[in-house]
Amino acid sequence: IGSICYRPFPEMRFAEIAFCAVNSDHQVKGYGTKLMNLVKKEGARTGIEYFITYADNYAIGYFKKQGFSKTVSMPRGRFHGLIKDYDGGTMMECYVHPSIDFTRIPEMLAAQRKFILDRIRLKANSTRVYDPLPSGFNPNLEGVSRANETAARAMAIPGMVEAGWTLTDLISATGQGKDADRAKNALRSEMIGLVRKIEEQQFAWPFREPVDTNEVKDYLEVIKEPIDLSTIE
């Protein structure tokens, strides 16, 4: 399926990853992450503090996902003269925290996510559902200026006050302020630009369009909240 080979320098507490590859038939399935997590766990067990590698342009994205950075924080004196410089490669480094079990990172992240969501639910009112507005909904707008009628009508909708909205917020959000519109359009353009830059990346092809569930029958059983770049855009 794949392999990672590294050369340790125990006296300097770092190791150089010399080879890292996953069979093309098994890529984008998580095997590369599992292999790297096993390597990190073994490195932490044997006293390795840093992993260093030279990544080509196609591998930089993978190593970034595994916690590697182009910023080398390890003192140069610890590795200078011990590892070979490669033309066209980018030196990348990963710090190996001794107390982290890297093979349990998915479970750790899932537990942290659950804890945060549980804490949010204690404070949030997002589970409260209000009845639909009655036909001909016409709140009392006595004393409200014509310029603020739209915002005042929205404030009269049940749940708006409970959600923390104020009349001032709504006046700004209903388009009465041109600055708000300009800021919204600028943000939209920036976000669409980011999505398109991601789409242009070589390894973005699996995420450009929704997965065809007619071809992958059990996809929705495994991926509970599917998303893709075209849906985001």
JSON list of C-alpha atoms in Angstrom, two decimals:
[
{"chain": "A", "resi": 1, "resn": "ILE", "atom": "CA", "xyz": [0.00, 0.00, 0.00]},
{"chain": "A", "resi": 2, "resn": "GLY", "atom": "CA", "xyz": [2.70, 2.46, 0.96]},
{"chain": "A", "resi": 3, "resn": "SER", "atom": "CA", "xyz": [5.90, 3.05, 2.86]},
{"chain": "A", "resi": 4, "resn": "ILE", "atom": "CA", "xyz": [7.81, 5.69, 4.80]},
{"chain": "A", "resi": 5, "resn": "CYS", "atom": "CA", "xyz": [11.54, 5.29, 5.41]},
{"chain": "A", "resi": 6, "resn": "TYR", "atom": "CA", "xyz": [13.46, 7.55, 7.74]},
{"chain": "A", "resi": 7, "resn": "ARG", "atom": "CA", "xyz": [17.00, 7.82, 9.04]},
{"chain": "A", "resi": 8, "resn": "PRO", "atom": "CA", "xyz": [17.25, 8.68, 12.73]},
{"chain": "A", "resi": 9, "resn": "PHE", "atom": "CA", "xyz": [19.98, 10.72, 14.38]},
{"chain": "A", "resi": 10, "resn": "PRO", "atom": "CA", "xyz": [19.35, 9.77, 18.04]},
{"chain": "A", "resi": 11, "resn": "GLU", "atom": "CA", "xyz": [22.09, 11.96, 19.48]},
{"chain": "A", "resi": 12, "resn": "MET", "atom": "CA", "xyz": [20.51, 15.02, 17.82]},
{"chain": "A", "resi": 13, "resn": "ARG", "atom": "CA", "xyz": [16.94, 13.85, 18.52]},
{"chain": "A", "resi": 14, "resn": "PHE", "atom": "CA", "xyz": [15.74, 14.24, 14.93]},
{"chain": "A", "resi": 15, "resn": "ALA", "atom": "CA", "xyz": [15.17, 12.03, 11.90]},
{"chain": "A", "resi": 16, "resn": "GLU", "atom": "CA", "xyz": [15.22, 12.62, 8.15]},
{"chain": "A", "resi": 17, "resn": "ILE", "atom": "CA", "xyz": [12.35, 11.19, 6.11]},
{"chain": "A", "resi": 18, "resn": "ALA", "atom": "CA", "xyz": [14.09, 9.90, 3.01]},
{"chain": "A", "resi": 19, "resn": "PHE", "atom": "CA", "xyz": [11.20, 8.15, 1.26]},
{"chain": "A", "resi": 20, "resn": "CYS", "atom": "CA", "xyz": [7.41, 8.47, 1.44]},
{"chain": "A", "resi": 21, "resn": "ALA", "atom": "CA", "xyz": [5.03, 6.97, -1.11]},
{"chain": "A", "resi": 22, "resn": "VAL", "atom": "CA", "xyz": [1.54, 5.47, -1.33]},
{"chain": "A", "resi": 23, "resn": "ASN", "atom": "CA", "xyz": [0.42, 3.25, -4.18]},
{"chain": "A", "resi": 24, "resn": "SER", "atom": "CA", "xyz": [-1.63, 5.25, -6.70]},
{"chain": "A", "resi": 25, "resn": "ASP", "atom": "CA", "xyz": [-4.57, 2.83, -6.28]},
{"chain": "A", "resi": 26, "resn": "HIS", "atom": "CA", "xyz": [-4.74, 3.65, -2.56]},
{"chain": "A", "resi": 27, "resn": "GLN", "atom": "CA", "xyz": [-4.23, 7.42, -2.54]},
{"chain": "A", "resi": 28, "resn": "VAL", "atom": "CA", "xyz": [-6.80, 9.88, -1.14]},
{"chain": "A", "resi": 29, "resn": "LYS", "atom": "CA", "xyz": [-8.03, 7.16, 1.24]},
{"chain": "A", "resi": 30, "resn": "GLY", "atom": "CA", "xyz": [-6.20, 8.17, 4.40]},
{"chain": "A", "resi": 31, "resn": "TYR", "atom": "CA", "xyz": [-3.39, 5.62, 4.20]},
{"chain": "A", "resi": 32, "resn": "GLY", "atom": "CA", "xyz": [-0.72, 8.32, 3.92]},
{"chain": "A", "resi": 33, "resn": "THR", "atom": "CA", "xyz": [-1.97, 9.97, 7.11]},
{"chain": "A", "resi": 34, "resn": "LYS", "atom": "CA", "xyz": [-2.09, 6.63, 8.96]},
{"chain": "A", "resi": 35, "resn": "LEU", "atom": "CA", "xyz": [1.45, 5.80, 7.89]},
{"chain": "A", "resi": 36, "resn": "MET", "atom": "CA", "xyz": [2.75, 9.19, 8.98]},
{"chain": "A", "resi": 37, "resn": "ASN", "atom": "CA", "xyz": [0.96, 8.96, 12.34]},
{"chain": "A", "resi": 38, "resn": "LEU", "atom": "CA", "xyz": [2.57, 5.55, 12.96]},
{"chain": "A", "resi": 39, "resn": "VAL", "atom": "CA", "xyz": [5.97, 7.02, 12.11]},
{"chain": "A", "resi": 40, "resn": "LYS", "atom": "CA", "xyz": [5.41, 9.94, 14.50]},
{"chain": "A", "resi": 41, "resn": "LYS", "atom": "CA", "xyz": [4.33, 7.59, 17.28]},
{"chain": "A", "resi": 42, "resn": "GLU", "atom": "CA", "xyz": [7.44, 5.46, 16.82]},
{"chain": "A", "resi": 43, "resn": "GLY", "atom": "CA", "xyz": [9.59, 8.60, 16.66]},
{"chain": "A", "resi": 44, "resn": "ALA", "atom": "CA", "xyz": [8.14, 9.92, 19.93]},
{"chain": "A", "resi": 45, "resn": "ARG", "atom": "CA", "xyz": [8.71, 6.51, 21.56]},
{"chain": "A", "resi": 46, "resn": "THR", "atom": "CA", "xyz": [12.38, 6.52, 20.54]},
{"chain": "A", "resi": 47, "resn": "GLY", "atom": "CA", "xyz": [13.09, 10.11, 21.55]},
{"chain": "A", "resi": 48, "resn": "ILE", "atom": "CA", "xyz": [12.79, 11.79, 18.15]},
{"chain": "A", "resi": 49, "resn": "GLU", "atom": "CA", "xyz": [11.84, 15.45, 18.59]},
{"chain": "A", "resi": 50, "resn": "TYR", "atom": "CA", "xyz": [11.74, 16.61, 14.95]},
{"chain": "A", "resi": 51, "resn": "PHE", "atom": "CA", "xyz": [11.22, 15.05, 11.55]},
{"chain": "A", "resi": 52, "resn": "ILE", "atom": "CA", "xyz": [12.82, 16.80, 8.58]},
{"chain": "A", "resi": 53, "resn": "THR", "atom": "CA", "xyz": [12.30, 16.09, 4.90]},
{"chain": "A", "resi": 54, "resn": "TYR", "atom": "CA", "xyz": [12.81, 17.61, 1.48]},
{"chain": "A", "resi": 55, "resn": "ALA", "atom": "CA", "xyz": [9.46, 17.77, -0.33]},
{"chain": "A", "resi": 56, "resn": "ASP", "atom": "CA", "xyz": [8.98, 18.32, -4.04]},
{"chain": "A", "resi": 57, "resn": "ASN", "atom": "CA", "xyz": [6.18, 20.59, -5.30]},
{"chain": "A", "resi": 58, "resn": "TYR", "atom": "CA", "xyz": [3.70, 17.70, -5.52]},
{"chain": "A", "resi": 59, "resn": "ALA", "atom": "CA", "xyz": [4.34, 16.57, -1.93]},
{"chain": "A", "resi": 60, "resn": "ILE", "atom": "CA", "xyz": [4.26, 19.92, -0.10]},
{"chain": "A", "resi": 61, "resn": "GLY", "atom": "CA", "xyz": [0.46, 19.81, 0.28]},
{"chain": "A", "resi": 62, "resn": "TYR", "atom": "CA", "xyz": [0.57, 16.31, 1.76]},
{"chain": "A", "resi": 63, "resn": "PHE", "atom": "CA", "xyz": [3.27, 17.20, 4.28]},
{"chain": "A", "resi": 64, "resn": "LYS", "atom": "CA", "xyz": [1.42, 20.35, 5.32]},
{"chain": "A", "resi": 65, "resn": "LYS", "atom": "CA", "xyz": [-1.62, 18.22, 6.14]},
{"chain": "A", "resi": 66, "resn": "GLN", "atom": "CA", "xyz": [0.62, 16.02, 8.29]},
{"chain": "A", "resi": 67, "resn": "GLY", "atom": "CA", "xyz": [1.77, 18.98, 10.39]},
{"chain": "A", "resi": 68, "resn": "PHE", "atom": "CA", "xyz": [4.98, 19.84, 8.52]},
{"chain": "A", "resi": 69, "resn": "SER", "atom": "CA", "xyz": [5.99, 23.47, 8.03]},
{"chain": "A", "resi": 70, "resn": "LYS", "atom": "CA", "xyz": [8.39, 25.26, 5.71]},
{"chain": "A", "resi": 71, "resn": "THR", "atom": "CA", "xyz": [9.60, 27.20, 8.76]},
{"chain": "A", "resi": 72, "resn": "VAL", "atom": "CA", "xyz": [12.40, 25.17, 10.34]},
{"chain": "A", "resi": 73, "resn": "SER", "atom": "CA", "xyz": [12.56, 25.93, 14.06]},
{"chain": "A", "resi": 74, "resn": "MET", "atom": "CA", "xyz": [15.13, 23.29, 14.99]},
{"chain": "A", "resi": 75, "resn": "PRO", "atom": "CA", "xyz": [18.58, 24.86, 15.48]},
{"chain": "A", "resi": 76, "resn": "ARG", "atom": "CA", "xyz": [20.57, 24.50, 12.27]},
{"chain": "A", "resi": 77, "resn": "GLY", "atom": "CA", "xyz": [23.55, 23.12, 14.16]},
{"chain": "A", "resi": 78, "resn": "ARG", "atom": "CA", "xyz": [21.62, 19.96, 14.96]},
{"chain": "A", "resi": 79, "resn": "PHE", "atom": "CA", "xyz": [21.14, 18.89, 11.34]},
{"chain": "A", "resi": 80, "resn": "HIS", "atom": "CA", "xyz": [23.73, 20.82, 9.33]},
{"chain": "A", "resi": 81, "resn": "GLY", "atom": "CA", "xyz": [26.14, 18.42, 7.65]},
{"chain": "A", "resi": 82, "resn": "LEU", "atom": "CA", "xyz": [24.06, 15.36, 8.55]},
{"chain": "A", "resi": 83, "resn": "ILE", "atom": "CA", "xyz": [21.39, 15.51, 5.86]},
{"chain": "A", "resi": 84, "resn": "LYS", "atom": "CA", "xyz": [21.78, 15.99, 2.14]},
{"chain": "A", "resi": 85, "resn": "ASP", "atom": "CA", "xyz": [20.49, 19.10, 0.36]},
{"chain": "A", "resi": 86, "resn": "TYR", "atom": "CA", "xyz": [18.29, 18.39, -2.65]},
{"chain": "A", "resi": 87, "resn": "ASP", "atom": "CA", "xyz": [17.98, 20.80, -5.56]},
{"chain": "A", "resi": 88, "resn": "GLY", "atom": "CA", "xyz": [14.35, 21.66, -6.31]},
{"chain": "A", "resi": 89, "resn": "GLY", "atom": "CA", "xyz": [13.12, 20.38, -2.96]},
{"chain": "A", "resi": 90, "resn": "THR", "atom": "CA", "xyz": [11.66, 22.35, -0.08]},
{"chain": "A", "resi": 91, "resn": "MET", "atom": "CA", "xyz": [12.90, 21.60, 3.42]},
{"chain": "A", "resi": 92, "resn": "MET", "atom": "CA", "xyz": [10.00, 20.97, 5.81]},
{"chain": "A", "resi": 93, "resn": "GLU", "atom": "CA", "xyz": [9.92, 20.19, 9.50]},
{"chain": "A", "resi": 94, "resn": "CYS", "atom": "CA", "xyz": [7.47, 18.62, 11.93]},
{"chain": "A", "resi": 95, "resn": "TYR", "atom": "CA", "xyz": [7.73, 18.82, 15.70]},
{"chain": "A", "resi": 96, "resn": "VAL", "atom": "CA", "xyz": [6.80, 15.55, 17.44]},
{"chain": "A", "resi": 97, "resn": "HIS", "atom": "CA", "xyz": [5.13, 16.21, 20.78]},
{"chain": "A", "resi": 98, "resn": "PRO", "atom": "CA", "xyz": [6.20, 13.43, 23.17]},
{"chain": "A", "resi": 99, "resn": "SER", "atom": "CA", "xyz": [2.86, 13.19, 24.99]},
{"chain": "A", "resi": 100, "resn": "ILE", "atom": "CA", "xyz": [0.57, 12.86, 21.94]},
{"chain": "A", "resi": 101, "resn": "ASP", "atom": "CA", "xyz": [-0.55, 9.47, 20.68]},
{"chain": "A", "resi": 102, "resn": "PHE", "atom": "CA", "xyz": [-0.61, 10.33, 16.99]},
{"chain": "A", "resi": 103, "resn": "THR", "atom": "CA", "xyz": [-2.45, 7.13, 16.07]},
{"chain": "A", "resi": 104, "resn": "ARG", "atom": "CA", "xyz": [-5.45, 8.37, 18.09]},
{"chain": "A", "resi": 105, "resn": "ILE", "atom": "CA", "xyz": [-5.67, 11.86, 16.59]},
{"chain": "A", "resi": 106, "resn": "PRO", "atom": "CA", "xyz": [-9.01, 11.20, 14.77]},
{"chain": "A", "resi": 107, "resn": "GLU", "atom": "CA", "xyz": [-10.58, 10.00, 18.05]},
{"chain": "A", "resi": 108, "resn": "MET", "atom": "CA", "xyz": [-9.09, 12.94, 19.95]},
{"chain": "A", "resi": 109, "resn": "LEU", "atom": "CA", "xyz": [-10.46, 15.46, 17.44]},
{"chain": "A", "resi": 110, "resn": "ALA", "atom": "CA", "xyz": [-13.87, 13.78, 17.46]},
{"chain": "A", "resi": 111, "resn": "ALA", "atom": "CA", "xyz": [-13.98, 13.95, 21.27]},
{"chain": "A", "resi": 112, "resn": "GLN", "atom": "CA", "xyz": [-12.94, 17.62, 21.26]},
{"chain": "A", "resi": 113, "resn": "ARG", "atom": "CA", "xyz": [-15.55, 18.44, 18.61]},
{"chain": "A", "resi": 114, "resn": "LYS", "atom": "CA", "xyz": [-18.25, 16.66, 20.64]},
{"chain": "A", "resi": 115, "resn": "PHE", "atom": "CA", "xyz": [-17.25, 18.51, 23.81]},
{"chain": "A", "resi": 116, "resn": "ILE", "atom": "CA", "xyz": [-17.37, 21.91, 22.07]},
{"chain": "A", "resi": 117, "resn": "LEU", "atom": "CA", "xyz": [-20.75, 21.19, 20.45]},
{"chain": "A", "resi": 118, "resn": "ASP", "atom": "CA", "xyz": [-22.16, 19.98, 23.77]},
{"chain": "A", "resi": 119, "resn": "ARG", "atom": "CA", "xyz": [-21.03, 23.21, 25.43]},
{"chain": "A", "resi": 120, "resn": "ILE", "atom": "CA", "xyz": [-22.55, 25.29, 22.62]},
{"chain": "A", "resi": 121, "resn": "ARG", "atom": "CA", "xyz": [-25.88, 23.48, 22.98]},
{"chain": "A", "resi": 122, "resn": "LEU", "atom": "CA", "xyz": [-26.03, 24.48, 26.64]},
{"chain": "A", "resi": 123, "resn": "LYS", "atom": "CA", "xyz": [-26.10, 28.14, 25.59]},
{"chain": "A", "resi": 124, "resn": "ALA", "atom": "CA", "xyz": [-27.61, 28.08, 22.11]},
{"chain": "A", "resi": 125, "resn": "ASN", "atom": "CA", "xyz": [-31.28, 28.41, 21.23]},
{"chain": "A", "resi": 126, "resn": "SER", "atom": "CA", "xyz": [-30.87, 26.96, 17.76]},
{"chain": "A", "resi": 127, "resn": "THR", "atom": "CA", "xyz": [-32.99, 23.93, 18.65]},
{"chain": "A", "resi": 128, "resn": "ARG", "atom": "CA", "xyz": [-35.99, 26.13, 19.46]},
{"chain": "A", "resi": 129, "resn": "VAL", "atom": "CA", "xyz": [-38.48, 26.30, 16.57]},
{"chain": "A", "resi": 130, "resn": "TYR", "atom": "CA", "xyz": [-41.08, 29.06, 16.25]},
{"chain": "A", "resi": 131, "resn": "ASP", "atom": "CA", "xyz": [-44.43, 28.71, 14.52]},
{"chain": "A", "resi": 132, "resn": "PRO", "atom": "CA", "xyz": [-44.71, 30.06, 10.96]},
{"chain": "A", "resi": 133, "resn": "LEU", "atom": "CA", "xyz": [-45.85, 33.65, 10.61]},
{"chain": "A", "resi": 134, "resn": "PRO", "atom": "CA", "xyz": [-49.60, 33.91, 10.20]},
{"chain": "A", "resi": 135, "resn": "SER", "atom": "CA", "xyz": [-51.05, 34.87, 6.84]},
{"chain": "A", "resi": 136, "resn": "GLY", "atom": "CA", "xyz": [-51.20, 38.65, 6.51]},
{"chain": "A", "resi": 137, "resn": "PHE", "atom": "CA", "xyz": [-48.59, 39.22, 9.23]},
{"chain": "A", "resi": 138, "resn": "ASN", "atom": "CA", "xyz": [-48.86, 42.94, 10.00]},
{"chain": "A", "resi": 139, "resn": "PRO", "atom": "CA", "xyz": [-47.10, 44.07, 13.20]},
{"chain": "A", "resi": 140, "resn": "ASN", "atom": "CA", "xyz": [-47.85, 47.36, 14.89]},
{"chain": "A", "resi": 141, "resn": "LEU", "atom": "CA", "xyz": [-45.33, 49.89, 13.55]},
{"chain": "A", "resi": 142, "resn": "GLU", "atom": "CA", "xyz": [-46.77, 52.93, 15.27]},
{"chain": "A", "resi": 143, "resn": "GLY", "atom": "CA", "xyz": [-44.11, 55.54, 15.95]},
{"chain": "A", "resi": 144, "resn": "VAL", "atom": "CA", "xyz": [-41.60, 53.95, 13.56]},
{"chain": "A", "resi": 145, "resn": "SER", "atom": "CA", "xyz": [-40.18, 56.15, 10.81]},
{"chain": "A", "resi": 146, "resn": "ARG", "atom": "CA", "xyz": [-40.73, 55.06, 7.24]},
{"chain": "A", "resi": 147, "resn": "ALA", "atom": "CA", "xyz": [-36.99, 54.63, 6.73]},
{"chain": "A", "resi": 148, "resn": "ASN", "atom": "CA", "xyz": [-36.89, 52.02, 9.53]},
{"chain": "A", "resi": 149, "resn": "GLU", "atom": "CA", "xyz": [-40.12, 50.16, 8.74]},
{"chain": "A", "resi": 150, "resn": "THR", "atom": "CA", "xyz": [-38.39, 47.17, 7.10]},
{"chain": "A", "resi": 151, "resn": "ALA", "atom": "CA", "xyz": [-36.08, 46.63, 10.07]},
{"chain": "A", "resi": 152, "resn": "ALA", "atom": "CA", "xyz": [-38.91, 47.15, 12.59]},
{"chain": "A", "resi": 153, "resn": "ARG", "atom": "CA", "xyz": [-41.09, 44.61, 10.74]},
{"chain": "A", "resi": 154, "resn": "ALA", "atom": "CA", "xyz": [-38.26, 42.08, 10.92]},
{"chain": "A", "resi": 155, "resn": "MET", "atom": "CA", "xyz": [-37.75, 42.77, 14.64]},
{"chain": "A", "resi": 156, "resn": "ALA", "atom": "CA", "xyz": [-41.40, 41.89, 15.25]},
{"chain": "A", "resi": 157, "resn": "ILE", "atom": "CA", "xyz": [-40.84, 38.33, 13.99]},
{"chain": "A", "resi": 158, "resn": "PRO", "atom": "CA", "xyz": [-40.81, 35.90, 16.96]},
{"chain": "A", "resi": 159, "resn": "GLY", "atom": "CA", "xyz": [-37.28, 34.82, 17.84]},
{"chain": "A", "resi": 160, "resn": "MET", "atom": "CA", "xyz": [-35.42, 37.85, 16.52]},
{"chain": "A", "resi": 161, "resn": "VAL", "atom": "CA", "xyz": [-34.97, 39.47, 19.93]},
{"chain": "A", "resi": 162, "resn": "GLU", "atom": "CA", "xyz": [-34.15, 36.10, 21.53]},
{"chain": "A", "resi": 163, "resn": "ALA", "atom": "CA", "xyz": [-31.45, 35.57, 18.89]},
{"chain": "A", "resi": 164, "resn": "GLY", "atom": "CA", "xyz": [-29.76, 38.81, 20.00]},
{"chain": "A", "resi": 165, "resn": "TRP", "atom": "CA", "xyz": [-30.72, 41.06, 17.10]},
{"chain": "A", "resi": 166, "resn": "THR", "atom": "CA", "xyz": [-31.30, 44.76, 17.69]},
{"chain": "A", "resi": 167, "resn": "LEU", "atom": "CA", "xyz": [-33.02, 47.35, 15.55]},
{"chain": "A", "resi": 168, "resn": "THR", "atom": "CA", "xyz": [-29.66, 48.99, 14.85]},
{"chain": "A", "resi": 169, "resn": "ASP", "atom": "CA", "xyz": [-28.23, 45.67, 13.61]},
{"chain": "A", "resi": 170, "resn": "LEU", "atom": "CA", "xyz": [-31.14, 45.16, 11.26]},
{"chain": "A", "resi": 171, "resn": "ILE", "atom": "CA", "xyz": [-31.03, 48.69, 9.91]},
{"chain": "A", "resi": 172, "resn": "SER", "atom": "CA", "xyz": [-27.41, 48.05, 8.92]},
{"chain": "A", "resi": 173, "resn": "ALA", "atom": "CA", "xyz": [-28.18, 44.60, 7.53]},
{"chain": "A", "resi": 174, "resn": "THR", "atom": "CA", "xyz": [-31.24, 45.43, 5.44]},
{"chain": "A", "resi": 175, "resn": "GLY", "atom": "CA", "xyz": [-29.26, 47.31, 2.81]},
{"chain": "A", "resi": 176, "resn": "GLN", "atom": "CA", "xyz": [-30.09, 50.77, 4.11]},
{"chain": "A", "resi": 177, "resn": "GLY", "atom": "CA", "xyz": [-26.36, 51.24, 4.57]},
{"chain": "A", "resi": 178, "resn": "LYS", "atom": "CA", "xyz": [-24.43, 51.07, 1.29]},
{"chain": "A", "resi": 179, "resn": "ASP", "atom": "CA", "xyz": [-21.25, 50.30, 3.20]},
{"chain": "A", "resi": 180, "resn": "ALA", "atom": "CA", "xyz": [-22.79, 47.03, 4.41]},
{"chain": "A", "resi": 181, "resn": "ASP", "atom": "CA", "xyz": [-23.64, 46.06, 0.82]},
{"chain": "A", "resi": 182, "resn": "ARG", "atom": "CA", "xyz": [-20.15, 46.86, -0.40]},
{"chain": "A", "resi": 183, "resn": "ALA", "atom": "CA", "xyz": [-18.56, 44.87, 2.42]},
{"chain": "A", "resi": 184, "resn": "LYS", "atom": "CA", "xyz": [-20.85, 41.91, 1.71]},
{"chain": "A", "resi": 185, "resn": "ASN", "atom": "CA", "xyz": [-20.05, 41.93, -2.01]},
{"chain": "A", "resi": 186, "resn": "ALA", "atom": "CA", "xyz": [-16.32, 42.25, -1.34]},
{"chain": "A", "resi": 187, "resn": "LEU", "atom": "CA", "xyz": [-16.43, 39.28, 1.05]},
{"chain": "A", "resi": 188, "resn": "ARG", "atom": "CA", "xyz": [-18.40, 37.21, -1.47]},
{"chain": "A", "resi": 189, "resn": "SER", "atom": "CA", "xyz": [-15.88, 37.96, -4.23]},
{"chain": "A", "resi": 190, "resn": "GLU", "atom": "CA", "xyz": [-12.98, 37.08, -1.95]},
{"chain": "A", "resi": 191, "resn": "MET", "atom": "CA", "xyz": [-14.54, 33.79, -0.86]},
{"chain": "A", "resi": 192, "resn": "ILE", "atom": "CA", "xyz": [-15.39, 32.77, -4.44]},
{"chain": "A", "resi": 193, "resn": "GLY", "atom": "CA", "xyz": [-11.81, 33.60, -5.42]},
{"chain": "A", "resi": 194, "resn": "LEU", "atom": "CA", "xyz": [-10.50, 31.29, -2.69]},
{"chain": "A", "resi": 195, "resn": "VAL", "atom": "CA", "xyz": [-12.76, 28.45, -3.80]},
{"chain": "A", "resi": 196, "resn": "ARG", "atom": "CA", "xyz": [-11.61, 28.81, -7.41]},
{"chain": "A", "resi": 197, "resn": "LYS", "atom": "CA", "xyz": [-7.96, 28.83, -6.39]},
{"chain": "A", "resi": 198, "resn": "ILE", "atom": "CA", "xyz": [-8.57, 25.57, -4.51]},
{"chain": "A", "resi": 199, "resn": "GLU", "atom": "CA", "xyz": [-10.32, 24.11, -7.58]},
{"chain": "A", "resi": 200, "resn": "GLU", "atom": "CA", "xyz": [-7.24, 24.88, -9.68]},
{"chain": "A", "resi": 201, "resn": "GLN", "atom": "CA", "xyz": [-4.97, 22.77, -7.47]},
{"chain": "A", "resi": 202, "resn": "GLN", "atom": "CA", "xyz": [-3.81, 19.48, -8.97]},
{"chain": "A", "resi": 203, "resn": "PHE", "atom": "CA", "xyz": [-5.10, 17.37, -6.09]},
{"chain": "A", "resi": 204, "resn": "ALA", "atom": "CA", "xyz": [-8.51, 19.08, -5.87]},
{"chain": "A", "resi": 205, "resn": "TRP", "atom": "CA", "xyz": [-10.12, 16.86, -8.52]},
{"chain": "A", "resi": 206, "resn": "PRO", "atom": "CA", "xyz": [-11.90, 14.47, -6.07]},
{"chain": "A", "resi": 207, "resn": "PHE", "atom": "CA", "xyz": [-13.64, 17.44, -4.43]},
{"chain": "A", "resi": 208, "resn": "ARG", "atom": "CA", "xyz": [-14.73, 19.56, -7.43]},
{"chain": "A", "resi": 209, "resn": "GLU", "atom": "CA", "xyz": [-18.12, 17.88, -7.95]},
{"chain": "A", "resi": 210, "resn": "PRO", "atom": "CA", "xyz": [-20.48, 15.90, -5.69]},
{"chain": "A", "resi": 211, "resn": "VAL", "atom": "CA", "xyz": [-19.80, 12.16, -5.44]},
{"chain": "A", "resi": 212, "resn": "ASP", "atom": "CA", "xyz": [-22.19, 10.18, -7.67]},
{"chain": "A", "resi": 213, "resn": "THR", "atom": "CA", "xyz": [-24.14, 8.03, -5.20]},
{"chain": "A", "resi": 214, "resn": "ASN", "atom": "CA", "xyz": [-25.33, 5.86, -8.07]},
{"chain": "A", "resi": 215, "resn": "GLU", "atom": "CA", "xyz": [-21.73, 4.73, -8.49]},
{"chain": "A", "resi": 216, "resn": "VAL", "atom": "CA", "xyz": [-20.74, 4.75, -4.81]},
{"chain": "A", "resi": 217, "resn": "LYS", "atom": "CA", "xyz": [-23.77, 3.12, -3.20]},
{"chain": "A", "resi": 218, "resn": "ASP", "atom": "CA", "xyz": [-22.69, 3.36, 0.45]},
{"chain": "A", "resi": 219, "resn": "TYR", "atom": "CA", "xyz": [-21.20, 6.88, 0.24]},
{"chain": "A", "resi": 220, "resn": "LEU", "atom": "CA", "xyz": [-23.92, 8.54, 2.34]},
{"chain": "A", "resi": 221, "resn": "GLU", "atom": "CA", "xyz": [-23.63, 5.79, 4.95]},
{"chain": "A", "resi": 222, "resn": "VAL", "atom": "CA", "xyz": [-19.97, 6.70, 5.52]},
{"chain": "A", "resi": 223, "resn": "ILE", "atom": "CA", "xyz": [-20.04, 10.46, 4.79]},
{"chain": "A", "resi": 224, "resn": "LYS", "atom": "CA", "xyz": [-22.94, 11.88, 6.81]},
{"chain": "A", "resi": 225, "resn": "GLU", "atom": "CA", "xyz": [-22.47, 15.51, 5.73]},
{"chain": "A", "resi": 226, "resn": "PRO", "atom": "CA", "xyz": [-21.14, 15.49, 2.13]},
{"chain": "A", "resi": 227, "resn": "ILE", "atom": "CA", "xyz": [-19.70, 18.67, 0.67]},
{"chain": "A", "resi": 228, "resn": "ASP", "atom": "CA", "xyz": [-17.79, 19.61, -2.47]},
{"chain": "A", "resi": 229, "resn": "LEU", "atom": "CA", "xyz": [-16.34, 22.74, -4.03]},
{"chain": "A", "resi": 230, "resn": "SER", "atom": "CA", "xyz": [-19.15, 23.30, -6.54]},
{"chain": "A", "resi": 231, "resn": "THR", "atom": "CA", "xyz": [-21.71, 23.17, -3.70]},
{"chain": "A", "resi": 232, "resn": "ILE", "atom": "CA", "xyz": [-19.64, 25.61, -1.64]},
{"chain": "A", "resi": 233, "resn": "GLU", "atom": "CA", "xyz": [-19.46, 28.03, -4.57]}
]
